Coordinates of C-alpha atoms in Angstrom, one line a residue:
M22 CA 0.1 -0.1 0.0
P23 CA 1.4 3.4 -0.9
R24 CA 2.3 5.6 2.2
S25 CA -0.2 8.2 1.2
H26 CA -3.0 5.7 1.6
L27 CA -2.3 5.5 5.2
V28 CA -4.1 8.6 5.8
S29 CA -7.7 8.3 4.7
E30 CA -10.9 10.1 5.3
Q31 CA -12.0 7.3 7.6
N32 CA -9.0 7.3 9.9
T33 CA -8.0 10.9 9.8
H34 CA -10.4 12.0 12.6
I35 CA -9.0 9.1 14.8
L36 CA -5.3 10.1 14.2
L37 CA -6.1 13.8 14.9
K38 CA -7.1 12.9 18.5
L39 CA -3.4 12.0 19.2
P40 CA -1.0 14.6 20.8
L41 CA 0.7 16.8 18.2
E42 CA 4.2 15.4 19.0
I43 CA 3.0 12.0 18.2
L44 CA 1.4 13.1 15.0
I45 CA 4.6 14.7 13.8
Y46 CA 6.6 11.5 14.7
L47 CA 4.4 9.3 12.6
A48 CA 4.1 11.8 9.7
F49 CA 7.8 12.0 9.3
N50 CA 8.5 8.3 9.7
Y51 CA 5.5 6.8 7.8
L52 CA 4.6 9.4 5.3
D53 CA 6.3 11.1 2.2
Y54 CA 7.1 14.9 2.5
D55 CA 4.1 15.9 0.5
T56 CA 1.6 14.0 2.3
A57 CA 3.2 14.6 5.7
T58 CA 3.0 18.3 5.1
K59 CA -0.7 18.3 4.1
F60 CA -1.6 16.0 7.1
I61 CA 0.1 18.1 9.7
A62 CA -1.6 21.2 8.2
I63 CA -4.9 19.7 9.1
A64 CA -3.5 18.7 12.4
L65 CA -2.8 22.3 13.1
R66 CA -6.1 23.4 12.4
S67 CA -7.8 20.7 14.3
S68 CA -9.0 21.7 17.9
A69 CA -8.4 18.2 19.0
A70 CA -4.8 18.4 18.1
L71 CA -4.5 22.0 19.5
S72 CA -6.1 21.5 22.8
V73 CA -2.7 22.3 24.6
E74 CA -1.4 25.5 26.0
L75 CA -0.5 28.3 23.6
N76 CA 3.3 28.3 24.5
H77 CA 3.4 24.5 24.2
R78 CA 1.7 24.7 20.8
E79 CA 4.1 27.4 19.6
R80 CA 7.1 25.2 20.7
S81 CA 5.6 22.3 18.8
I82 CA 5.1 24.3 15.6
K83 CA 8.8 25.5 15.8
N84 CA 10.1 22.0 16.5
L85 CA 7.9 20.7 13.6
S86 CA 9.3 23.4 11.2
Q87 CA 13.0 22.6 12.2
A88 CA 12.4 18.8 12.0
Y89 CA 10.9 19.2 8.6
H90 CA 13.8 21.5 7.2
D91 CA 16.4 19.1 8.9
N92 CA 14.8 16.1 7.2
Q93 CA 14.4 17.8 3.9
K94 CA 18.2 18.7 3.9
R95 CA 19.1 15.2 4.9
Y96 CA 17.1 13.8 2.1
S97 CA 18.5 16.4 -0.3
D98 CA 22.0 15.6 0.6
Y99 CA 21.3 11.9 0.4
S100 CA 19.9 12.3 -3.2
L101 CA 23.1 13.9 -4.5
T102 CA 25.5 12.0 -6.7
T103 CA 28.5 11.0 -4.6
D104 CA 30.6 8.7 -6.9
I105 CA 31.0 8.0 -10.5
S106 CA 32.4 5.3 -12.6
A107 CA 32.7 4.6 -16.4
G108 CA 33.0 1.5 -18.6
P109 CA 33.9 1.5 -22.3
D110 CA 30.5 2.6 -23.4
S111 CA 28.6 2.8 -20.2
S112 CA 28.4 5.3 -17.1
F113 CA 27.6 4.5 -13.3
Y114 CA 26.5 7.1 -10.8
F115 CA 26.1 6.5 -6.9
S116 CA 23.2 8.5 -5.4
S117 CA 20.6 7.9 -2.7
G118 CA 22.5 5.0 -1.4
R119 CA 22.5 3.0 -4.7
W120 CA 24.2 2.7 -8.1
F121 CA 22.6 3.9 -11.2
G122 CA 23.8 3.0 -14.9
C123 CA 23.3 3.8 -18.3
G124 CA 24.9 3.0 -21.7
F125 CA 25.6 -0.4 -23.4
I126 CA 27.1 -3.6 -22.1
P127 CA 27.5 -6.5 -24.6
W128 CA 25.9 -9.5 -23.1
R129 CA 23.6 -12.2 -24.2
E130 CA 20.9 -9.7 -23.4
Q131 CA 21.5 -6.8 -25.6
L132 CA 21.5 -4.1 -22.9
E133 CA 21.2 -0.5 -23.8
V134 CA 19.7 2.3 -21.5
N135 CA 19.9 6.0 -22.3
T136 CA 18.8 7.3 -18.8
P137 CA 20.5 6.3 -15.5
Q138 CA 18.5 3.5 -14.0
A139 CA 18.8 2.0 -10.6
L140 CA 20.7 -1.2 -10.5
T141 CA 19.1 -3.9 -8.4
L142 CA 21.9 -6.4 -7.4
Q143 CA 20.9 -9.6 -5.8
Y144 CA 22.6 -12.9 -5.2
S145 CA 21.5 -16.2 -3.7
R146 CA 23.4 -19.5 -3.2
Q147 CA 20.4 -21.7 -3.1
F148 CA 18.2 -22.6 -6.1
I149 CA 15.0 -24.8 -6.2
F150 CA 14.4 -26.5 -9.4
N151 CA 16.4 -23.8 -11.2
F152 CA 13.8 -21.2 -10.5
W153 CA 14.6 -17.7 -9.1
P154 CA 15.7 -18.4 -5.4
T155 CA 13.1 -17.4 -2.7
S156 CA 15.4 -15.2 -0.6
P157 CA 18.0 -13.3 -2.6
Q158 CA 20.3 -11.2 -0.8
P159 CA 20.6 -7.6 -1.9
L160 CA 24.3 -6.5 -2.8
K161 CA 25.6 -2.9 -2.1
P162 CA 28.9 -2.6 -4.1
I163 CA 31.3 0.0 -3.3
K164 CA 33.2 -0.2 -6.7
I165 CA 32.3 -1.1 -10.3
A166 CA 34.9 -2.2 -12.9
C167 CA 33.7 -2.7 -16.4
S168 CA 35.5 -4.2 -19.5
N169 CA 34.2 -4.9 -23.0
L170 CA 32.7 -8.2 -22.0
E171 CA 32.0 -8.4 -18.2
T172 CA 31.4 -6.3 -15.1
L173 CA 32.9 -6.7 -11.6
F174 CA 31.1 -5.5 -8.4
L175 CA 33.2 -5.2 -5.2
T176 CA 31.4 -5.0 -1.9
A177 CA 32.4 -3.6 1.5
S178 CA 33.1 -7.0 2.8
G179 CA 35.8 -7.8 0.3
D180 CA 33.6 -10.1 -2.0
V181 CA 33.6 -9.7 -5.8
Y182 CA 30.7 -10.5 -8.1
I183 CA 30.8 -10.7 -11.8
A184 CA 28.1 -10.3 -14.4
R185 CA 28.4 -12.8 -17.1
S186 CA 25.8 -14.9 -18.9
N187 CA 22.3 -15.9 -17.7
E188 CA 23.4 -19.5 -16.7
A189 CA 24.9 -18.8 -13.3
S190 CA 23.2 -18.4 -9.8
S191 CA 21.7 -15.0 -9.5
S192 CA 20.6 -11.8 -11.4
W193 CA 21.0 -8.1 -11.5
C194 CA 19.0 -5.4 -13.2
F195 CA 20.2 -2.6 -15.6
G196 CA 17.3 -0.7 -16.9
F197 CA 14.8 -3.6 -17.8
A198 CA 17.2 -6.4 -18.7
K199 CA 18.3 -9.1 -16.3
L200 CA 21.9 -10.2 -16.0
V201 CA 23.6 -12.9 -13.9
L202 CA 25.9 -12.5 -10.9
E203 CA 28.5 -15.0 -10.1
K204 CA 30.5 -14.8 -6.9
L205 CA 34.2 -15.3 -7.4
S206 CA 36.2 -17.4 -5.0
I207 CA 38.9 -14.9 -4.0
K208 CA 38.2 -13.4 -0.5
D209 CA 39.0 -10.0 1.2
V210 CA 39.4 -8.1 -2.0
A211 CA 40.5 -4.4 -1.5
D212 CA 40.3 -3.2 -5.2
I213 CA 39.5 -4.1 -8.6
C214 CA 40.2 -2.7 -12.1
A215 CA 39.4 -3.6 -15.7
G216 CA 41.2 -3.3 -19.0
C217 CA 39.6 -4.0 -22.4
D218 CA 39.2 -7.7 -21.9
H219 CA 40.9 -8.5 -18.6
F220 CA 40.7 -7.7 -14.8
L221 CA 43.0 -7.4 -11.8
L222 CA 42.0 -7.9 -8.2
R223 CA 44.2 -6.9 -5.2
T224 CA 43.4 -8.5 -1.8
K225 CA 43.8 -6.7 1.6
N226 CA 47.1 -8.5 2.1
G227 CA 48.6 -7.2 -1.0
K228 CA 48.3 -10.3 -3.4
V229 CA 47.3 -9.7 -7.0
Y230 CA 45.0 -12.0 -9.0
S231 CA 44.1 -11.7 -12.7
F232 CA 41.8 -13.2 -15.3
G233 CA 40.5 -12.6 -18.7
N234 CA 42.3 -12.2 -22.0
N235 CA 46.1 -12.8 -22.0
R236 CA 47.0 -12.6 -25.7
H237 CA 49.7 -9.8 -24.9
G238 CA 50.5 -11.0 -21.4
Q239 CA 48.3 -8.4 -19.6
L240 CA 47.5 -11.0 -17.0
G241 CA 51.1 -11.2 -15.9
L242 CA 50.8 -15.0 -15.7
G243 CA 53.5 -16.1 -18.3
N244 CA 52.8 -16.9 -22.0
F245 CA 51.6 -20.5 -21.3
L246 CA 47.8 -19.7 -21.6
E247 CA 45.8 -17.6 -23.8
N248 CA 43.0 -16.8 -21.4
A249 CA 42.1 -17.3 -17.8
S250 CA 38.3 -17.8 -17.0
T251 CA 39.0 -17.5 -13.2
P252 CA 41.2 -15.4 -11.1
E253 CA 44.8 -16.7 -10.9
L254 CA 47.6 -15.5 -8.5
I255 CA 50.3 -13.5 -10.3
Q256 CA 53.2 -15.6 -9.0
E257 CA 55.9 -13.2 -9.9
L258 CA 54.5 -10.7 -7.5
A259 CA 53.7 -13.3 -4.7
D260 CA 56.5 -12.1 -2.6
K261 CA 55.5 -8.4 -2.9
K262 CA 52.8 -6.5 -1.0
I263 CA 51.0 -4.6 -3.7
M264 CA 49.3 -1.5 -2.8
S265 CA 47.9 -0.2 -6.1
I266 CA 46.7 -2.0 -9.3
F267 CA 45.9 -0.3 -12.7
A268 CA 44.6 -1.8 -16.0
G269 CA 43.6 -0.5 -19.3
G270 CA 43.7 -1.5 -22.8
D271 CA 45.9 -4.7 -23.1
H272 CA 48.4 -3.7 -20.3
S273 CA 48.6 -3.5 -16.6
F274 CA 50.6 -2.0 -13.7
C275 CA 51.2 -2.8 -10.0
I276 CA 52.7 -0.5 -7.2
S277 CA 54.3 -2.2 -4.0
D278 CA 54.5 -0.9 -0.6
H279 CA 58.1 0.2 -1.5
N280 CA 57.0 2.2 -4.4
E281 CA 58.2 -0.4 -6.8
I282 CA 56.4 -0.2 -10.1
Y283 CA 55.8 -3.3 -12.4
G284 CA 54.3 -3.3 -15.8
F285 CA 53.2 -6.1 -18.1
G286 CA 51.0 -6.7 -21.3
W287 CA 51.1 -5.0 -24.7
N288 CA 54.2 -2.7 -25.5
E289 CA 54.2 -2.2 -29.1
F290 CA 54.2 1.7 -28.7
G291 CA 56.3 1.6 -25.6
Q292 CA 53.2 2.1 -23.3
L293 CA 55.0 0.2 -20.5
G294 CA 57.6 2.8 -20.2
T295 CA 60.4 0.5 -19.9
K296 CA 63.5 -0.3 -21.8
T297 CA 62.2 -3.7 -23.2
T298 CA 61.8 -3.9 -26.9
A299 CA 59.4 -6.8 -26.6
R300 CA 56.0 -6.0 -28.0
S301 CA 54.4 -8.4 -25.3
Q302 CA 55.6 -8.6 -21.9
Y303 CA 54.0 -11.6 -20.2
T304 CA 55.5 -11.4 -16.6
P305 CA 55.8 -8.2 -14.4
L306 CA 58.8 -6.1 -15.4
P307 CA 60.2 -3.4 -13.1
I308 CA 59.8 0.1 -14.3
E309 CA 62.7 2.1 -13.2
A310 CA 62.1 5.5 -15.0
F311 CA 61.2 7.5 -12.0
G312 CA 63.8 6.6 -9.5
K313 CA 62.6 7.4 -5.9
E314 CA 59.8 9.5 -7.2
I315 CA 56.4 8.3 -5.7
I316 CA 53.8 7.4 -8.2
T317 CA 50.2 8.2 -6.9
D318 CA 48.1 7.3 -10.1
I319 CA 48.5 5.6 -13.4
A320 CA 45.9 5.9 -16.1
L321 CA 46.0 3.4 -18.9
G322 CA 44.5 4.2 -22.3
F323 CA 44.2 1.8 -25.2
N324 CA 47.7 2.2 -26.2
H325 CA 49.1 5.0 -24.0
T326 CA 49.9 5.5 -20.3
I327 CA 49.9 8.5 -18.0
F328 CA 51.9 8.5 -14.8
L329 CA 51.1 11.0 -12.0
I330 CA 53.7 11.5 -9.3
Q331 CA 53.3 12.8 -5.8
T332 CA 54.3 16.4 -6.6
G333 CA 51.5 16.7 -9.2
I334 CA 53.7 16.4 -12.4
M335 CA 52.5 13.9 -15.0
Y336 CA 54.4 11.9 -17.4
S337 CA 53.2 10.0 -20.5
C338 CA 54.4 7.4 -22.9
G339 CA 53.1 5.2 -25.8
E340 CA 51.0 5.9 -28.9
N341 CA 50.3 9.4 -29.6
S342 CA 48.7 9.7 -33.0
T343 CA 45.9 12.0 -31.6
G344 CA 48.1 14.1 -29.2
K345 CA 46.7 12.1 -26.2
L346 CA 50.0 12.3 -24.5
G347 CA 49.9 16.1 -24.1
L348 CA 53.3 16.6 -25.2
G349 CA 52.8 19.1 -28.0
N350 CA 53.7 16.7 -30.8
F351 CA 52.6 13.4 -32.2
E352 CA 55.5 11.3 -31.5
D353 CA 55.4 8.0 -29.6
P354 CA 58.0 8.1 -26.7
E355 CA 58.8 4.7 -25.3
R356 CA 60.1 6.3 -22.0
P357 CA 57.9 8.4 -19.7
T358 CA 58.2 12.0 -20.8
Q359 CA 57.1 14.9 -18.7
I360 CA 54.0 16.9 -19.7
S361 CA 55.7 20.3 -19.6
H362 CA 52.6 22.3 -20.4
L363 CA 51.1 21.6 -17.0
A364 CA 54.3 22.0 -15.0
H365 CA 52.8 25.1 -13.3
Y366 CA 49.6 23.1 -12.0
K367 CA 49.6 20.5 -9.3
I368 CA 47.5 17.4 -10.9
V369 CA 45.7 15.3 -8.4
M370 CA 43.7 12.8 -10.8
V371 CA 44.0 11.7 -14.4
A372 CA 41.6 9.5 -16.6
T373 CA 42.1 8.0 -20.0
G374 CA 39.9 6.9 -22.9
D375 CA 40.9 5.2 -26.2
A376 CA 42.2 8.3 -27.7
H377 CA 41.9 11.2 -25.2
T378 CA 43.2 12.2 -21.6
V379 CA 41.6 14.3 -18.9
C380 CA 43.3 15.4 -15.7
L381 CA 42.1 17.4 -12.5
T382 CA 44.1 20.1 -10.7
D383 CA 44.1 20.6 -6.9
N384 CA 41.9 23.6 -7.4
G385 CA 39.0 21.8 -9.4
Q386 CA 40.0 22.8 -12.8
V387 CA 40.0 20.0 -15.7
F388 CA 42.2 19.9 -18.6
G389 CA 41.9 17.7 -21.7
F390 CA 44.1 16.6 -24.6
G391 CA 43.9 14.2 -27.5
N392 CA 41.0 13.3 -29.8
C393 CA 37.8 15.3 -29.5
E394 CA 35.8 14.3 -32.7
R395 CA 33.1 12.8 -30.4
G396 CA 33.2 15.5 -27.8
Q397 CA 35.1 13.6 -25.2
L398 CA 37.2 16.6 -24.2
G399 CA 34.3 19.1 -23.9
L400 CA 36.1 21.3 -26.2
E401 CA 35.1 22.9 -29.4
C402 CA 37.9 21.4 -31.5
K403 CA 38.6 18.0 -33.1
E404 CA 42.0 17.4 -31.6
T405 CA 44.7 19.0 -29.6
N406 CA 48.1 17.7 -28.4
I407 CA 48.4 20.5 -25.8
P408 CA 46.4 20.3 -22.5
M409 CA 43.4 22.7 -22.8
P410 CA 41.2 23.8 -19.9
I411 CA 37.6 22.6 -20.1
S412 CA 36.1 26.0 -19.2
S413 CA 32.5 25.0 -20.0
L414 CA 32.3 23.0 -16.7
P415 CA 30.2 25.3 -14.5
D416 CA 31.6 24.0 -11.1
K417 CA 34.8 22.9 -9.3
I418 CA 35.3 19.4 -10.0
I419 CA 36.5 16.6 -7.4
K420 CA 36.5 13.4 -9.6
I421 CA 37.1 12.5 -13.3
V422 CA 36.4 9.1 -15.1
A423 CA 36.5 8.2 -18.8
G424 CA 35.0 5.6 -21.0
D425 CA 36.3 4.8 -24.4
Y426 CA 35.0 8.1 -26.0
H427 CA 33.2 9.8 -23.3
T428 CA 33.9 11.6 -20.1
L429 CA 32.3 12.0 -16.6
C430 CA 33.0 14.7 -13.9
L431 CA 31.7 15.0 -10.5
S432 CA 31.6 18.5 -9.0
T433 CA 32.0 20.0 -5.3
Q434 CA 28.1 20.3 -5.4
R435 CA 27.9 16.7 -6.0
I436 CA 26.4 17.2 -9.5
A437 CA 27.7 14.8 -12.3
Y438 CA 28.5 16.1 -15.7
A439 CA 28.8 14.0 -18.9
F440 CA 30.1 14.7 -22.5
G441 CA 31.4 12.8 -25.5
Q442 CA 30.1 9.9 -27.5
N443 CA 26.6 8.9 -26.8
K444 CA 25.6 6.3 -29.4
N445 CA 24.6 3.8 -26.8
G446 CA 23.1 6.3 -24.4
Q447 CA 26.2 6.3 -22.1
L448 CA 25.7 10.0 -21.3
G449 CA 22.4 9.3 -19.7
L450 CA 20.6 12.2 -21.4
G451 CA 17.5 10.2 -22.8
H452 CA 18.9 10.3 -26.4
S453 CA 21.7 9.0 -28.5
K454 CA 23.2 12.2 -29.9
D455 CA 27.0 13.0 -29.0
E456 CA 27.4 16.1 -26.8
Y457 CA 30.5 18.3 -27.1
L458 CA 29.8 20.3 -23.9
P459 CA 29.2 19.1 -20.4
H460 CA 25.6 18.1 -19.5
K461 CA 24.3 17.7 -16.2
I462 CA 23.1 14.1 -15.3
T463 CA 20.2 13.3 -13.0
P464 CA 19.6 9.6 -12.0
V465 CA 16.2 8.1 -12.3
T466 CA 14.8 7.5 -8.8
E467 CA 12.6 4.5 -9.3
T468 CA 14.2 1.1 -8.7
V469 CA 13.8 -1.6 -11.3
S470 CA 13.5 -4.9 -9.6
P471 CA 14.8 -8.2 -11.2
A472 CA 12.3 -10.5 -12.7
P473 CA 12.2 -14.2 -11.7
A474 CA 14.5 -16.4 -13.8
S475 CA 13.0 -18.6 -16.4
P476 CA 13.5 -22.4 -15.8
R477 CA 16.0 -24.0 -18.2

């Protein structure tokens, strides 16, 4: 029964005989704001509810007003966007205590939603005759990592779930489509990340596992297997305590507690930033280009890499045909090269797509460079090899993420902005037209619940 139906003509006269304080409590805990306001307005006009001393009545009204505004502010703050994430052709927003998503994920169900829809994630170990389990457990992921083929969800308890096909043991909803969740066997996971077709997982004790496509060694497991369908421990790093993991394109990086950097995977354009001339690096290789400098972030594009050191200086290497290295040229450096055009700014965050790069300064300003033919830089140009400020963003920014050809920004006001390619609805604007300037995103508030699974 809708909450508004709790108050009807038949029971209103009974409720109005209650003390005003009790009416206030019941209204704010069991009614929506609109209904609560209307009901209490009736209560204030009722002689039964106001048969108290005048000063007591005034205090009650004052407390009512304060309680209303406090609750309204809490609700308003709760409904703001507090986190963002991006897949190759999808976007995710965290708001009102849950994740919303839009865009395209290639599964057995062709999934495409052009407005942010609430993700309902449920998992259950028990099945009865292959039907939907009677008591599915809701999942509340704290991080999402999306590749071209699959999506990982990390929970606060350290469990990881993967959305694969519809033949596993649970379901999740993205818009109106049902996908399946499978719980991975690795426990106490602290972080996850995704490349084009591979994943890395880092446990709380610093061990790294990988799975997915290994055609260029991006799993770091050696060259004896082409793919890994389940997470495998990277033995070459087993004696290290890894603190950070990064994946993108067909290459990967890990950083240890002693600031040791290891890279592996595709290296045809020098995107690993090491002296090796091998096109594919199948085991973790130390990256010694930075000496004692502390690396705080690494962003991996399709064939390029951006390194961010603690002082806020950025270095880039790899393929540079669109100027996405920000070096003012189109050469492909095999060693990390400082992005001198941003030397006077302190960079705190960096994100990369297939052919573009965006970075965030400590004062909330965003710069972009590389390809902009689909609007992914939020600039009125097709390409730039020099970092350019994205002045069309109306607020200071605190977080940036990038898909293949689109970009998301989160402001200090907890407002999300999106721009770039939109052919799959990944911008969440209700249409599929590319956008060249930032647009505000508002997640849809209604939750879409999973339908029962069909018997096999």
